[in-house]
């Protein structure tokens, strides 16, 4: 049944009420648990003084968030503000050469922050992969790129290379691994795109312009070489109607998200509580489910803010970068589950879609997903937790296809054909709710710990069955229906715009 199947409005209102009450209850419990247990020994290392005038302490368990918006905040603002000003001047003086100017500014900023030895190391990777790109054999480029990535992500090679970077400051490790990892992914994109070029080769300078664009250098996202080259060399710098307004509004939304997270961290210790397994075991089943869900929502917000800030700068430079990830609340299929859309686009183009083709063949899809998650495992850094995470997410992606294939066959397809569109949507949403919790359980492995993930799964699937399990699934079902309604409205709007566009032209 199509996405445009509608449900009665009163039914949707009931779903919204149930979901709103459930989320309010979960938030009130986390606030209560945070207040009552702030003095626990486990909390002392990750709950630090915050808003003294309100008497609130702050959850600082996430080192990345604290780093970005305390220690690293001034560095980010200074470097990106300088880039925006420099880029604007270059765009006004010589639009055709702005890619080269971006590279010069990026090299200068990286030199100041990390030193000559780091730039030399990055250039060594670039030269090696550029040399391989001249061979114009995709499999050789891919093998060379993965070997280069392994030298950063696997020990003792990573520590050995890090030893070449002189100096010592708090952010050096973060910048080193981020800069090296994303550089190698960009070099692989360059090499693979060079294999597609029929006449001659792209120049080494074009690789440098692509790699040393400062907003993307340390933290991504990865924009594939073909897209970056086209956009950075486009001399037409005119903007669409209301584009500046749209950029401004999105920047304000990201600022609001930062303030919202800061407020939450003073009242909801969602990152510290899962670390205290004694406390977690005392929670009710539904509270545990709410805590697991909150952790994934927070991780999405963190990724959305980080990439959103960078994307704002890139859009000011007349680029169209990969968008922030889709919110976990809006997901009920594994195919759309990712927290870095740039890496996801890279993997889809060069691995998943390249091998999987139309993604209809079960065996080809299995091979495509296995290869994709092998590369993903190397990108994340091979370890036991990443192996488990990769296995379950690879299984989930294939399981979706198996179920879809099964349901497309009689008698299931015959039965669905006899149902109304609304009833078909309700039945599908039940399965989507089950899928949603698979996504939650498989991904909290990477965000918290294996023990916490095992406890949540055990309480919801085994000990909590049937009451807690059905209660959580019903709330999730309500959420899925609201997401489907939003998608239905968007589909109708896009269809209307497509009909009206020819009339305007």
XYZ file of C-alpha atoms in Angstrom, residues 69-365:
297
model
C 31.360 23.771 23.469
C 33.851 24.644 26.225
C 37.536 24.025 25.496
C 37.297 23.985 21.709
C 34.517 26.560 21.333
C 36.763 29.602 20.959
C 39.084 27.764 18.557
C 36.152 26.716 16.367
C 34.630 30.193 16.324
C 37.960 31.854 15.545
C 38.969 29.448 12.759
C 35.543 29.249 11.085
C 34.910 32.998 11.397
C 38.278 33.635 9.754
C 37.392 31.195 6.998
C 34.015 32.869 6.354
C 35.618 36.326 6.084
C 38.498 35.073 3.942
C 36.148 33.080 1.699
C 33.859 36.070 1.188
C 36.764 38.269 0.126
C 38.043 35.595 -2.269
C 34.580 35.091 -3.754
C 34.309 38.805 -4.453
C 37.813 39.205 -5.902
C 38.252 35.982 -7.899
C 35.342 33.494 -7.886
C 37.167 31.117 -10.231
C 40.123 30.738 -7.853
C 38.195 30.409 -4.606
C 38.945 26.660 -4.337
C 42.669 27.436 -4.328
C 42.181 30.198 -1.746
C 40.196 27.849 0.511
C 43.125 25.411 0.341
C 45.666 28.098 1.273
C 43.629 29.193 4.289
C 43.053 25.574 5.339
C 46.757 24.714 5.153
C 47.640 27.820 7.157
C 45.052 27.077 9.875
C 46.108 23.406 10.120
C 49.766 24.418 10.297
C 49.069 26.721 13.238
C 46.955 24.146 15.093
C 48.954 20.959 14.462
C 52.383 21.859 13.074
C 54.539 20.870 10.084
C 54.900 17.205 11.026
C 51.131 16.652 10.895
C 50.807 18.326 7.492
C 53.752 16.263 6.240
C 52.027 13.092 7.403
C 48.770 14.054 5.666
C 50.655 14.917 2.492
C 52.373 11.517 2.619
C 48.973 9.802 2.580
C 47.808 12.110 -0.226
C 50.894 11.445 -2.362
C 50.655 7.689 -1.851
C 46.967 7.491 -2.775
C 47.391 9.946 -5.659
C 50.118 7.722 -7.091
C 47.805 4.724 -6.808
C 44.997 6.722 -8.473
C 47.140 7.099 -11.598
C 46.948 3.317 -12.119
C 43.185 3.708 -12.691
C 42.224 0.358 -11.188
C 39.390 0.648 -8.695
C 40.254 -2.454 -6.701
C 43.869 -1.313 -6.291
C 42.729 2.146 -5.166
C 40.305 0.594 -2.717
C 42.842 -1.822 -1.239
C 45.456 0.927 -0.926
C 42.945 3.252 0.720
C 41.794 0.640 3.236
C 45.402 -0.219 4.083
C 46.102 3.474 4.601
C 43.009 3.777 6.812
C 44.099 0.731 8.805
C 47.365 2.471 9.688
C 45.296 5.108 11.529
C 42.563 2.953 13.023
C 44.561 -0.076 14.140
C 47.323 -0.403 16.710
C 50.280 -0.150 16.937
C 50.306 1.717 13.606
C 48.048 4.549 14.793
C 50.157 5.340 17.858
C 53.320 5.109 15.742
C 52.042 7.759 13.330
C 50.687 9.912 16.148
C 54.222 9.969 17.561
C 55.381 12.010 14.568
C 53.126 14.898 15.601
C 55.123 17.112 17.897
C 53.720 19.190 20.709
C 51.120 18.326 23.289
C 47.780 19.924 24.015
C 44.372 18.680 25.083
C 42.827 18.425 21.612
C 45.786 16.990 19.723
C 44.575 13.358 19.684
C 41.068 14.325 18.544
C 42.371 16.529 15.738
C 45.009 13.990 14.694
C 42.683 11.024 14.252
C 39.882 13.140 12.804
C 42.104 14.892 10.293
C 43.891 11.708 9.197
C 40.765 9.558 8.974
C 38.695 12.000 6.938
C 41.696 12.832 4.718
C 42.107 9.187 3.762
C 38.404 8.836 2.961
C 38.613 11.927 0.751
C 41.744 10.607 -0.973
C 39.938 7.331 -1.677
C 37.040 9.252 -3.209
C 39.489 11.198 -5.371
C 41.213 7.991 -6.507
C 37.951 6.219 -7.334
C 36.605 9.227 -9.231
C 39.882 9.474 -11.138
C 39.316 5.894 -12.289
C 36.048 7.076 -13.873
C 37.749 9.940 -15.738
C 38.160 8.801 -19.342
C 40.594 11.468 -20.549
C 43.749 11.988 -18.506
C 43.900 12.402 -14.720
C 42.869 14.950 -12.152
C 45.816 16.974 -10.863
C 47.428 16.680 -7.456
C 46.490 20.300 -6.775
C 42.819 19.391 -7.191
C 43.268 16.705 -4.531
C 44.858 19.246 -2.185
C 42.043 21.749 -2.766
C 39.528 19.011 -2.003
C 41.269 17.683 1.086
C 42.325 20.910 2.804
C 38.972 22.681 2.757
C 39.040 23.634 6.444
C 35.351 23.294 7.489
C 35.371 19.595 6.458
C 38.963 18.731 7.342
C 38.889 17.645 10.994
C 35.320 16.533 11.600
C 33.737 16.028 8.177
C 31.291 15.511 6.652
C 32.837 13.790 3.640
C 31.632 15.243 0.361
C 32.579 13.030 -2.576
C 35.220 14.489 -4.902
C 32.968 14.817 -7.944
C 30.443 16.915 -6.024
C 33.063 19.103 -4.319
C 34.987 19.738 -7.542
C 31.856 20.782 -9.423
C 30.601 23.070 -6.672
C 33.932 24.619 -5.659
C 34.815 25.417 -9.296
C 31.417 26.839 -10.177
C 31.960 30.579 -10.895
C 28.218 31.302 -10.709
C 27.773 32.425 -7.099
C 24.194 33.666 -7.301
C 21.869 32.497 -4.553
C 18.333 31.199 -4.718
C 15.429 33.217 -3.374
C 15.420 33.332 0.438
C 18.573 31.160 0.589
C 20.369 33.566 2.959
C 17.250 33.653 5.134
C 17.173 29.850 5.173
C 20.862 29.668 6.162
C 20.284 32.209 8.951
C 17.264 30.365 10.318
C 19.095 27.027 10.331
C 22.015 28.643 12.156
C 19.588 29.931 14.793
C 18.028 26.460 15.061
C 21.475 24.967 15.732
C 22.119 27.620 18.376
C 18.776 26.765 19.956
C 19.678 23.060 19.922
C 22.950 23.810 21.736
C 21.090 25.770 24.410
C 18.447 23.041 24.690
C 21.080 20.329 25.234
C 22.792 22.519 27.823
C 19.482 22.822 29.691
C 18.852 19.082 29.472
C 22.317 18.251 30.785
C 21.553 20.237 33.954
C 18.330 18.314 34.617
C 18.556 14.970 32.794
C 21.689 12.931 33.494
C 20.929 10.521 30.662
C 24.591 9.769 29.950
C 25.730 9.198 33.531
C 22.839 7.014 34.703
C 23.574 4.096 32.275
C 27.136 3.928 33.650
C 25.774 3.005 37.106
C 24.538 -0.547 36.526
C 23.372 -0.915 40.146
C 21.050 2.041 39.697
C 19.940 0.958 36.226
C 18.905 -2.483 37.495
C 16.497 -0.804 39.927
C 14.608 0.963 37.141
C 11.257 -0.122 35.827
C 11.118 -1.669 32.364
C 9.456 1.356 30.782
C 11.931 3.731 32.447
C 14.790 1.698 31.047
C 13.259 1.897 27.575
C 12.910 5.676 27.893
C 16.540 5.984 28.980
C 17.784 3.934 26.004
C 15.690 6.015 23.605
C 16.921 9.281 25.167
C 20.539 8.281 24.644
C 20.006 7.749 20.927
C 18.088 11.013 20.572
C 20.926 12.869 22.273
C 23.525 11.300 19.988
C 21.489 12.404 16.985
C 21.238 15.965 18.357
C 25.011 16.033 18.889
C 25.672 14.890 15.311
C 23.036 17.272 13.912
C 24.542 20.249 15.739
C 28.137 19.449 14.782
C 27.376 18.864 11.103
C 24.814 21.662 11.092
C 27.366 24.270 12.179
C 29.872 23.059 9.590
C 27.206 22.877 6.882
C 26.180 26.459 7.599
C 29.719 27.629 6.844
C 29.861 25.433 3.720
C 26.577 26.847 2.427
C 27.945 30.364 2.900
C 30.738 29.200 0.575
C 28.097 28.260 -2.038
C 28.472 24.520 -1.439
C 25.680 22.000 -0.937
C 27.139 19.647 1.715
C 25.617 16.384 2.998
C 22.715 17.122 5.308
C 22.656 16.289 9.041
C 21.408 12.788 9.907
C 17.738 11.900 10.098
C 16.437 12.006 13.670
C 16.223 8.593 15.349
C 12.600 9.381 16.224
C 11.805 9.477 12.503
C 13.426 6.110 11.737
C 11.763 2.753 11.499
C 13.869 1.153 8.748
C 17.549 0.210 8.891
C 18.195 1.558 5.391
C 17.908 5.146 6.697
C 19.810 4.628 9.948
C 23.026 6.644 9.996
C 24.562 9.329 12.187
C 26.962 10.691 9.555
C 25.257 11.272 6.225
C 28.558 12.099 4.526
C 30.132 8.730 5.365
C 26.816 7.064 4.533
C 26.752 8.711 1.079
C 30.390 7.686 0.540
C 29.677 4.062 1.489
C 26.521 3.914 -0.624
C 28.215 5.282 -3.734
C 31.440 3.290 -3.632
C 30.410 0.079 -1.852
C 26.728 -0.540 -1.079
C 25.082 0.670 -4.314
C 28.056 -0.372 -6.445
C 27.751 -4.004 -5.318
C 24.032 -4.142 -4.481
C 22.836 -2.511 -7.754
C 19.020 -2.276 -7.374
C 19.051 -4.033 -3.922
C 16.414 -6.572 -4.941
C 18.582 -9.678 -5.039
C 18.913 -11.368 -1.655
C 22.408 -12.778 -2.211
C 23.762 -9.599 -3.858
C 22.272 -7.519 -1.045
